[in-house]
Amino acid sequence: MQFDLKESEIIKEVTSRNCKRVVLQFPEGLISQGVGLQQRLEQQLPNVEFILYTDYVYGACCVDDRFTAYIHSDFLVHFGHSPLIPPHCLKVASMYIPVVADILLEPLINNINKQLDKKLDLAIVATIQYEPYLQQLKQSLTQFNVILPKIDPLPEGITLGCTVPPLEQREMSVVFIGGGLFHAEAVAYNYPDNKVYSYDPRNQTLVPVFVNKEKFKQIMKTKIDTARKEKYIGVITSTLGRQGNQKVTDNIINLLEKNNKIPVVTYADEISTALLDSYKEVKVWVQVACPRLSIDWGEDFRQVLITPYEAFAAFDDSVKATLDFIPMDNWSIPAEGKWCASYN
């Protein structure tokens, strides 16, 4: 599938800024198209060096302005996501190009009309690739009261794997549009009492999304109880793009010290069991990276791996932690708590 990479817009921006070196940052699914774009841009702007960034890019949080500045590049073009980091917080000028994926709305509309209860309100969320279609979809579903929930800094109806727009506390159906389970499960984590469905535009199927609420409640409770018993608590912050946030790290260090815990602080671009094993005295780690690492893959680690939210649930009495759902509010503005990574 070919995507519109806004080549003419890039050329216009690079030319107007008189750039000499530009970094092109693609997620893995688009990197093959990045090679062709790099070659075309170099042909059209022979006096500009275009560098293809090939490190891991998991989401908009991986925008790597620091690397761009380190190699003395003038400009960063980040593809596939909408902005998360305010421009004034970045070390170099940047532009985001959220590529648009094709979708046939008729099969989706037919699936919704056939499968969902028309007596319930319908919330629709999607990844950024499908954002241009949401208003048309809403207008076409005339038998439903359709809601496109919103959370800043994301556009209306858009969700991330760690940040999901809130819904009013009432029964409704929720449809997620996008591929794979990662984002769909985030929606289900955030709306545990609603019927959540996932629609994959590639195979045109609408299927229910199930998460084991009781299992996750027990896992979270066990992790929090274990953390409270430990003397040494590790704090590992991701250096991959803007995935980690020093503000959150500082908040956690202060929280641990107030609770007479000894924080053991380190930084890494990848969090692995092998790395954590080298800290023999540390059995519990707070990871300031992607909260889904603890939620989805925490059991793969020999150590207890908790999110910043779980750290505050363990050690801050003012946080009225609930085990009934897993909050997906990592980049929310305004921040829901000191565990959030948003720059506000």
mmCIF file of C-alpha atoms in Angstrom:
data_model
loop_
_atom_site.group_PDB
_atom_site.id
_atom_site.type_symbol
_atom_site.label_atom_id
_atom_site.label_comp_id
_atom_site.label_asym_id
_atom_site.label_seq_id
_atom_site.Cartn_x
_atom_site.Cartn_y
_atom_site.Cartn_z
ATOM 1 C CA MET A 1 0.000 0.000 0.000
ATOM 2 C CA GLN A 2 1.323 3.421 -0.956
ATOM 3 C CA PHE A 3 0.732 6.363 1.365
ATOM 4 C CA ASP A 4 0.744 10.081 0.678
ATOM 5 C CA LEU A 5 3.937 11.191 2.425
ATOM 6 C CA LYS A 6 3.326 14.885 1.643
ATOM 7 C CA GLU A 7 6.513 15.163 -0.402
ATOM 8 C CA SER A 8 5.708 18.624 -1.754
ATOM 9 C CA GLU A 9 4.991 19.937 1.753
ATOM 10 C CA ILE A 10 8.339 18.631 2.986
ATOM 11 C CA ILE A 11 10.174 20.281 0.096
ATOM 12 C CA LYS A 12 8.397 23.571 0.755
ATOM 13 C CA GLU A 13 9.191 23.485 4.477
ATOM 14 C CA VAL A 14 12.828 22.443 4.025
ATOM 15 C CA THR A 15 13.376 25.106 1.363
ATOM 16 C CA SER A 16 11.742 27.894 3.371
ATOM 17 C CA ARG A 17 13.918 27.047 6.363
ATOM 18 C CA ASN A 18 17.072 26.805 4.253
ATOM 19 C CA CYS A 19 17.863 23.431 5.831
ATOM 20 C CA LYS A 20 21.126 21.629 5.137
ATOM 21 C CA ARG A 21 20.486 18.352 6.989
ATOM 22 C CA VAL A 22 17.082 16.753 7.607
ATOM 23 C CA VAL A 23 16.149 13.610 9.554
ATOM 24 C CA LEU A 24 13.266 11.453 8.274
ATOM 25 C CA GLN A 25 11.782 9.336 11.074
ATOM 26 C CA PHE A 26 9.411 6.485 10.170
ATOM 27 C CA PRO A 27 7.701 3.757 12.195
ATOM 28 C CA GLU A 28 8.639 0.230 11.163
ATOM 29 C CA GLY A 29 5.585 -0.248 8.964
ATOM 30 C CA LEU A 30 6.546 2.704 6.769
ATOM 31 C CA ILE A 31 10.341 2.442 6.669
ATOM 32 C CA SER A 32 10.347 0.742 3.251
ATOM 33 C CA GLN A 33 8.591 3.758 1.754
ATOM 34 C CA GLY A 34 11.035 6.023 3.534
ATOM 35 C CA VAL A 35 13.917 4.750 1.424
ATOM 36 C CA GLY A 36 12.193 5.819 -1.783
ATOM 37 C CA LEU A 37 11.200 9.172 -0.305
ATOM 38 C CA GLN A 38 14.772 9.843 0.816
ATOM 39 C CA GLN A 39 16.063 9.209 -2.702
ATOM 40 C CA ARG A 40 13.436 11.427 -4.337
ATOM 41 C CA LEU A 41 14.053 14.283 -1.918
ATOM 42 C CA GLU A 42 17.804 14.131 -2.491
ATOM 43 C CA GLN A 43 17.225 14.293 -6.242
ATOM 44 C CA GLN A 44 15.000 17.352 -5.930
ATOM 45 C CA LEU A 45 17.099 19.088 -3.257
ATOM 46 C CA PRO A 46 20.695 18.013 -4.020
ATOM 47 C CA ASN A 47 22.183 20.526 -1.582
ATOM 48 C CA VAL A 48 20.292 19.047 1.369
ATOM 49 C CA GLU A 49 21.360 15.876 3.200
ATOM 50 C CA PHE A 50 18.419 13.629 4.113
ATOM 51 C CA ILE A 51 19.075 11.051 6.840
ATOM 52 C CA LEU A 52 16.776 8.062 7.301
ATOM 53 C CA TYR A 53 16.289 7.273 11.010
ATOM 54 C CA THR A 54 16.244 3.477 11.449
ATOM 55 C CA ASP A 55 16.019 3.026 15.235
ATOM 56 C CA TYR A 56 12.796 1.683 16.764
ATOM 57 C CA VAL A 57 9.761 3.950 16.503
ATOM 58 C CA TYR A 58 6.824 2.587 18.515
ATOM 59 C CA GLY A 59 4.682 5.706 18.474
ATOM 60 C CA ALA A 60 4.559 9.485 18.534
ATOM 61 C CA CYS A 61 6.389 9.378 21.885
ATOM 62 C CA CYS A 62 9.507 8.170 20.045
ATOM 63 C CA VAL A 63 10.003 11.445 18.184
ATOM 64 C CA ASP A 64 13.779 11.847 18.432
ATOM 65 C CA ASP A 65 14.575 15.535 18.402
ATOM 66 C CA ARG A 66 17.556 14.927 20.693
ATOM 67 C CA PHE A 67 19.259 12.636 18.174
ATOM 68 C CA THR A 68 18.412 15.130 15.432
ATOM 69 C CA ALA A 69 20.087 17.918 17.388
ATOM 70 C CA TYR A 70 23.042 15.680 18.301
ATOM 71 C CA ILE A 71 23.960 15.148 14.643
ATOM 72 C CA HIS A 72 23.531 18.887 13.966
ATOM 73 C CA SER A 73 20.472 18.440 11.796
ATOM 74 C CA ASP A 74 18.259 21.450 11.087
ATOM 75 C CA PHE A 75 14.920 19.725 10.858
ATOM 76 C CA LEU A 76 13.016 16.547 11.794
ATOM 77 C CA VAL A 77 10.128 15.036 9.833
ATOM 78 C CA HIS A 78 8.197 12.421 11.838
ATOM 79 C CA PHE A 79 5.782 10.187 9.928
ATOM 80 C CA GLY A 80 2.745 8.178 10.943
ATOM 81 C CA HIS A 81 1.644 9.979 14.110
ATOM 82 C CA SER A 82 0.073 13.190 15.361
ATOM 83 C CA PRO A 83 2.037 15.580 17.619
ATOM 84 C CA LEU A 84 2.440 14.800 21.315
ATOM 85 C CA ILE A 85 5.320 17.050 22.330
ATOM 86 C CA PRO A 86 4.715 20.824 22.142
ATOM 87 C CA PRO A 87 7.018 22.489 19.572
ATOM 88 C CA HIS A 88 8.662 24.719 22.184
ATOM 89 C CA CYS A 89 9.797 21.610 24.097
ATOM 90 C CA LEU A 90 11.645 20.118 21.122
ATOM 91 C CA LYS A 91 15.317 20.804 20.516
ATOM 92 C CA VAL A 92 14.885 21.213 16.741
ATOM 93 C CA ALA A 93 12.123 22.372 14.427
ATOM 94 C CA SER A 94 9.864 19.473 13.475
ATOM 95 C CA MET A 95 6.845 18.557 11.407
ATOM 96 C CA TYR A 96 4.501 15.587 11.794
ATOM 97 C CA ILE A 97 2.942 13.783 8.852
ATOM 98 C CA PRO A 98 0.139 11.446 10.033
ATOM 99 C CA VAL A 99 -0.309 9.328 6.912
ATOM 100 C CA VAL A 100 -3.856 8.404 5.926
ATOM 101 C CA ALA A 101 -4.852 4.782 5.296
ATOM 102 C CA ASP A 102 -7.644 3.814 2.910
ATOM 103 C CA ILE A 103 -10.861 2.431 4.350
ATOM 104 C CA LEU A 104 -14.161 1.383 2.784
ATOM 105 C CA LEU A 105 -16.878 2.758 5.044
ATOM 106 C CA GLU A 106 -19.800 0.728 3.670
ATOM 107 C CA PRO A 107 -18.681 -2.641 5.136
ATOM 108 C CA LEU A 108 -18.020 -0.992 8.498
ATOM 109 C CA ILE A 109 -21.422 0.708 8.510
ATOM 110 C CA ASN A 110 -23.138 -2.558 7.581
ATOM 111 C CA ASN A 111 -21.319 -4.443 10.341
ATOM 112 C CA ILE A 112 -22.266 -1.857 12.956
ATOM 113 C CA ASN A 113 -25.915 -1.743 11.867
ATOM 114 C CA LYS A 114 -26.196 -5.538 11.976
ATOM 115 C CA GLN A 115 -24.286 -6.310 15.177
ATOM 116 C CA LEU A 116 -24.717 -3.454 17.648
ATOM 117 C CA ASP A 117 -27.614 -2.488 19.893
ATOM 118 C CA LYS A 118 -29.197 0.669 18.497
ATOM 119 C CA LYS A 119 -30.627 1.529 21.910
ATOM 120 C CA LEU A 120 -27.127 2.241 23.197
ATOM 121 C CA ASP A 121 -25.019 5.270 22.389
ATOM 122 C CA LEU A 122 -22.059 4.452 20.171
ATOM 123 C CA ALA A 123 -18.546 5.786 20.798
ATOM 124 C CA ILE A 124 -16.059 5.500 17.933
ATOM 125 C CA VAL A 125 -12.293 5.780 18.333
ATOM 126 C CA ALA A 126 -9.492 5.109 15.870
ATOM 127 C CA THR A 127 -5.793 5.460 15.239
ATOM 128 C CA ILE A 128 -4.664 8.645 13.505
ATOM 129 C CA GLN A 129 -4.535 6.955 10.067
ATOM 130 C CA TYR A 130 -8.349 6.908 9.955
ATOM 131 C CA GLU A 131 -9.059 10.333 11.441
ATOM 132 C CA PRO A 132 -10.225 11.912 8.125
ATOM 133 C CA TYR A 133 -13.087 9.381 7.888
ATOM 134 C CA LEU A 134 -14.599 9.780 11.352
ATOM 135 C CA GLN A 135 -16.988 12.665 10.681
ATOM 136 C CA GLN A 136 -18.338 10.997 7.544
ATOM 137 C CA LEU A 137 -18.798 7.763 9.474
ATOM 138 C CA LYS A 138 -20.632 9.571 12.264
ATOM 139 C CA GLN A 139 -23.025 11.206 9.807
ATOM 140 C CA SER A 140 -23.673 7.899 8.028
ATOM 141 C CA LEU A 141 -24.691 5.987 11.167
ATOM 142 C CA THR A 142 -28.109 7.607 11.325
ATOM 143 C CA GLN A 143 -29.624 4.918 13.560
ATOM 144 C CA PHE A 144 -27.143 5.589 16.374
ATOM 145 C CA ASN A 145 -26.266 8.451 18.647
ATOM 146 C CA VAL A 146 -22.567 8.566 17.742
ATOM 147 C CA ILE A 147 -19.947 10.097 20.033
ATOM 148 C CA LEU A 148 -16.355 10.867 19.041
ATOM 149 C CA PRO A 149 -14.653 11.203 22.445
ATOM 150 C CA LYS A 150 -11.813 13.677 22.845
ATOM 151 C CA ILE A 151 -8.722 13.937 25.003
ATOM 152 C CA ASP A 152 -6.059 16.604 24.536
ATOM 153 C CA PRO A 153 -3.584 16.706 22.849
ATOM 154 C CA LEU A 154 -5.150 14.177 20.441
ATOM 155 C CA PRO A 155 -7.684 15.013 17.713
ATOM 156 C CA GLU A 156 -11.338 14.129 18.245
ATOM 157 C CA GLY A 157 -11.954 10.388 18.182
ATOM 158 C CA ILE A 158 -8.264 9.447 18.200
ATOM 159 C CA THR A 159 -6.630 7.035 20.639
ATOM 160 C CA LEU A 160 -3.114 5.886 21.429
ATOM 161 C CA GLY A 161 -1.994 2.621 22.954
ATOM 162 C CA CYS A 162 -1.443 4.430 26.270
ATOM 163 C CA THR A 163 -3.877 7.367 26.078
ATOM 164 C CA VAL A 164 -7.597 6.815 25.494
ATOM 165 C CA PRO A 165 -10.247 9.564 25.547
ATOM 166 C CA PRO A 166 -12.655 9.281 28.495
ATOM 167 C CA LEU A 167 -16.348 8.457 28.241
ATOM 168 C CA GLU A 168 -19.236 9.497 30.441
ATOM 169 C CA GLN A 169 -20.109 6.871 33.028
ATOM 170 C CA ARG A 170 -22.995 5.238 31.204
ATOM 171 C CA GLU A 171 -23.564 2.079 29.223
ATOM 172 C CA MET A 172 -22.659 2.353 25.551
ATOM 173 C CA SER A 173 -21.031 0.440 22.728
ATOM 174 C CA VAL A 174 -17.484 1.319 21.667
ATOM 175 C CA VAL A 175 -15.978 0.604 18.254
ATOM 176 C CA PHE A 176 -12.241 0.880 17.674
ATOM 177 C CA ILE A 177 -11.017 1.223 14.077
ATOM 178 C CA GLY A 178 -7.493 0.026 13.341
ATOM 179 C CA GLY A 179 -5.283 -3.004 12.895
ATOM 180 C CA GLY A 180 -3.988 -5.375 15.545
ATOM 181 C CA LEU A 181 -4.835 -5.700 19.227
ATOM 182 C CA PHE A 182 -2.493 -3.183 20.857
ATOM 183 C CA HIS A 183 -4.731 -0.113 20.534
ATOM 184 C CA ALA A 184 -7.955 -2.120 20.774
ATOM 185 C CA GLU A 185 -6.914 -3.562 24.132
ATOM 186 C CA ALA A 186 -6.044 -0.077 25.415
ATOM 187 C CA VAL A 187 -9.623 0.932 24.686
ATOM 188 C CA ALA A 188 -10.921 -2.163 26.496
ATOM 189 C CA TYR A 189 -8.657 -1.478 29.500
ATOM 190 C CA ASN A 190 -10.023 2.050 29.738
ATOM 191 C CA TYR A 191 -13.681 1.081 29.250
ATOM 192 C CA PRO A 192 -14.000 -2.165 31.248
ATOM 193 C CA ASP A 193 -17.756 -1.822 31.730
ATOM 194 C CA ASN A 194 -18.592 -1.138 28.085
ATOM 195 C CA LYS A 195 -18.925 -3.497 25.145
ATOM 196 C CA VAL A 196 -15.824 -2.852 23.040
ATOM 197 C CA TYR A 197 -15.491 -3.981 19.437
ATOM 198 C CA SER A 198 -12.549 -3.811 17.063
ATOM 199 C CA TYR A 199 -12.885 -3.253 13.329
ATOM 200 C CA ASP A 200 -9.913 -4.143 11.153
ATOM 201 C CA PRO A 201 -10.276 -2.374 7.781
ATOM 202 C CA ARG A 202 -8.040 -4.950 6.118
ATOM 203 C CA ASN A 203 -10.347 -7.925 6.666
ATOM 204 C CA GLN A 204 -13.522 -5.888 7.258
ATOM 205 C CA THR A 205 -14.516 -7.762 10.415
ATOM 206 C CA LEU A 206 -16.090 -6.337 13.566
ATOM 207 C CA VAL A 207 -15.265 -8.486 16.589
ATOM 208 C CA PRO A 208 -15.641 -8.087 20.374
ATOM 209 C CA VAL A 209 -12.529 -7.288 22.401
ATOM 210 C CA PHE A 210 -12.160 -9.137 25.682
ATOM 211 C CA VAL A 211 -9.720 -8.440 28.507
ATOM 212 C CA ASN A 212 -9.534 -10.451 31.709
ATOM 213 C CA LYS A 213 -10.430 -7.771 34.239
ATOM 214 C CA GLU A 214 -10.125 -10.020 37.268
ATOM 215 C CA LYS A 215 -6.685 -11.218 36.213
ATOM 216 C CA PHE A 216 -5.361 -7.691 35.761
ATOM 217 C CA LYS A 217 -6.886 -6.513 39.033
ATOM 218 C CA GLN A 218 -5.099 -9.303 40.894
ATOM 219 C CA ILE A 219 -1.801 -8.682 39.096
ATOM 220 C CA MET A 220 -1.941 -4.965 39.893
ATOM 221 C CA LYS A 221 -2.783 -5.600 43.553
ATOM 222 C CA THR A 222 0.071 -8.101 43.897
ATOM 223 C CA LYS A 223 2.571 -5.714 42.313
ATOM 224 C CA ILE A 224 1.517 -2.828 44.537
ATOM 225 C CA ASP A 225 1.687 -4.978 47.683
ATOM 226 C CA THR A 226 5.142 -6.258 46.703
ATOM 227 C CA ALA A 227 6.456 -2.749 46.036
ATOM 228 C CA ARG A 228 5.366 -1.563 49.481
ATOM 229 C CA LYS A 229 7.473 -4.256 51.157
ATOM 230 C CA GLU A 230 10.736 -3.524 49.325
ATOM 231 C CA LYS A 231 13.499 -1.243 50.600
ATOM 232 C CA TYR A 232 15.169 -0.652 47.240
ATOM 233 C CA ILE A 233 12.989 0.451 44.319
ATOM 234 C CA GLY A 234 14.507 0.793 40.874
ATOM 235 C CA VAL A 235 13.524 3.651 38.578
ATOM 236 C CA ILE A 236 14.418 3.089 34.937
ATOM 237 C CA THR A 237 13.704 5.819 32.398
ATOM 238 C CA SER A 238 13.607 5.278 28.655
ATOM 239 C CA THR A 239 15.932 7.371 26.508
ATOM 240 C CA LEU A 240 14.196 6.288 23.285
ATOM 241 C CA GLY A 241 12.995 9.537 21.770
ATOM 242 C CA ARG A 242 10.621 11.247 24.193
ATOM 243 C CA GLN A 243 9.224 8.004 25.608
ATOM 244 C CA GLY A 244 10.732 8.726 29.011
ATOM 245 C CA ASN A 245 10.015 11.926 30.902
ATOM 246 C CA GLN A 246 12.405 13.381 33.463
ATOM 247 C CA LYS A 247 9.559 15.221 35.181
ATOM 248 C CA VAL A 248 7.854 11.903 35.935
ATOM 249 C CA THR A 249 11.163 10.361 37.020
ATOM 250 C CA ASP A 250 11.748 13.211 39.482
ATOM 251 C CA ASN A 251 8.195 12.860 40.807
ATOM 252 C CA ILE A 252 8.743 9.158 41.469
ATOM 253 C CA ILE A 253 12.127 9.676 43.137
ATOM 254 C CA ASN A 254 10.573 12.265 45.474
ATOM 255 C CA LEU A 255 7.652 9.928 46.165
ATOM 256 C CA LEU A 256 9.940 7.029 47.071
ATOM 257 C CA GLU A 257 12.170 9.134 49.314
ATOM 258 C CA LYS A 258 9.139 10.459 51.208
ATOM 259 C CA ASN A 259 8.200 6.836 51.889
ATOM 260 C CA ASN A 260 11.691 5.962 53.163
ATOM 261 C CA LYS A 261 12.492 3.895 50.103
ATOM 262 C CA ILE A 262 15.898 3.947 48.428
ATOM 263 C CA PRO A 263 15.525 4.745 44.714
ATOM 264 C CA VAL A 264 18.046 3.148 42.355
ATOM 265 C CA VAL A 265 17.980 5.230 39.183
ATOM 266 C CA THR A 266 19.153 4.307 35.710
ATOM 267 C CA TYR A 267 18.448 5.147 32.064
ATOM 268 C CA ALA A 268 18.313 2.955 28.955
ATOM 269 C CA ASP A 269 16.940 2.980 25.422
ATOM 270 C CA GLU A 270 15.667 -0.577 25.924
ATOM 271 C CA ILE A 271 14.369 -2.196 29.111
ATOM 272 C CA SER A 272 15.306 -5.861 29.426
ATOM 273 C CA THR A 273 15.430 -8.504 32.139
ATOM 274 C CA ALA A 274 19.162 -8.920 31.508
ATOM 275 C CA LEU A 275 19.769 -5.257 32.298
ATOM 276 C CA LEU A 276 17.628 -5.317 35.441
ATOM 277 C CA ASP A 277 19.325 -8.534 36.607
ATOM 278 C CA SER A 278 22.569 -6.614 37.069
ATOM 279 C CA TYR A 279 20.994 -4.754 40.013
ATOM 280 C CA LYS A 280 20.927 -7.664 42.461
ATOM 281 C CA GLU A 281 19.326 -5.823 45.374
ATOM 282 C CA VAL A 282 16.421 -4.435 43.317
ATOM 283 C CA LYS A 283 13.354 -6.648 42.965
ATOM 284 C CA VAL A 284 10.819 -3.974 41.969
ATOM 285 C CA TRP A 285 11.247 -1.431 39.174
ATOM 286 C CA VAL A 286 9.192 1.586 38.174
ATOM 287 C CA GLN A 287 9.593 1.976 34.429
ATOM 288 C CA VAL A 288 9.179 5.489 33.030
ATOM 289 C CA ALA A 289 8.722 4.493 29.424
ATOM 290 C CA CYS A 290 5.570 2.950 27.996
ATOM 291 C CA PRO A 291 2.999 1.904 30.625
ATOM 292 C CA ARG A 292 1.942 -0.946 28.354
ATOM 293 C CA LEU A 293 5.345 -2.564 28.889
ATOM 294 C CA SER A 294 4.330 -3.363 32.473
ATOM 295 C CA ILE A 295 0.729 -4.188 31.646
ATOM 296 C CA ASP A 296 1.231 -6.433 28.612
ATOM 297 C CA TRP A 297 4.728 -7.833 29.104
ATOM 298 C CA GLY A 298 5.369 -7.427 32.823
ATOM 299 C CA GLU A 299 5.066 -11.168 33.418
ATOM 300 C CA ASP A 300 7.984 -11.764 31.034
ATOM 301 C CA PHE A 301 10.351 -10.089 33.518
ATOM 302 C CA ARG A 302 11.895 -11.793 36.527
ATOM 303 C CA GLN A 303 11.540 -8.512 38.405
ATOM 304 C CA VAL A 304 8.279 -6.794 39.317
ATOM 305 C CA LEU A 305 7.771 -4.052 36.733
ATOM 306 C CA ILE A 306 5.278 -1.351 37.672
ATOM 307 C CA THR A 307 3.997 1.764 35.941
ATOM 308 C CA PRO A 308 4.313 5.282 37.384
ATOM 309 C CA TYR A 309 0.579 5.146 38.147
ATOM 310 C CA GLU A 310 1.045 1.945 40.139
ATOM 311 C CA ALA A 311 3.929 3.581 42.019
ATOM 312 C CA PHE A 312 1.645 6.413 43.104
ATOM 313 C CA ALA A 313 -1.107 3.928 43.936
ATOM 314 C CA ALA A 314 1.383 2.150 46.198
ATOM 315 C CA PHE A 315 2.969 5.128 47.961
ATOM 316 C CA ASP A 316 0.688 8.179 47.717
ATOM 317 C CA ASP A 317 -2.346 8.069 50.003
ATOM 318 C CA SER A 318 -3.950 10.970 48.127
ATOM 319 C CA VAL A 319 -4.215 8.850 44.984
ATOM 320 C CA LYS A 320 -7.524 7.055 45.229
ATOM 321 C CA ALA A 321 -6.363 4.098 43.222
ATOM 322 C CA THR A 322 -8.972 1.788 41.839
ATOM 323 C CA LEU A 323 -8.254 -1.721 40.697
ATOM 324 C CA ASP A 324 -11.422 -1.798 38.611
ATOM 325 C CA PHE A 325 -9.707 -0.511 35.480
ATOM 326 C CA ILE A 326 -6.294 0.415 34.113
ATOM 327 C CA PRO A 327 -6.162 4.168 33.403
ATOM 328 C CA MET A 328 -4.969 4.979 29.898
ATOM 329 C CA ASP A 329 -4.058 8.633 30.509
ATOM 330 C CA ASN A 330 -0.308 8.761 29.915
ATOM 331 C CA TRP A 331 -0.276 11.826 27.622
ATOM 332 C CA SER A 332 -3.516 13.461 28.774
ATOM 333 C CA ILE A 333 -3.696 17.251 29.017
ATOM 334 C CA PRO A 334 -4.331 18.388 31.642
ATOM 335 C CA ALA A 335 -2.395 15.629 33.346
ATOM 336 C CA GLU A 336 -4.531 13.354 35.503
ATOM 337 C CA GLY A 337 -1.682 12.973 37.981
ATOM 338 C CA LYS A 338 2.055 13.193 38.555
ATOM 339 C CA TRP A 339 2.453 9.874 36.735
ATOM 340 C CA CYS A 340 1.432 11.391 33.378
ATOM 341 C CA ALA A 341 4.056 12.156 30.744
ATOM 342 C CA SER A 342 2.349 15.138 29.104
ATOM 343 C CA TYR A 343 4.295 18.380 28.723
ATOM 344 C CA ASN A 344 1.893 20.887 30.254
#
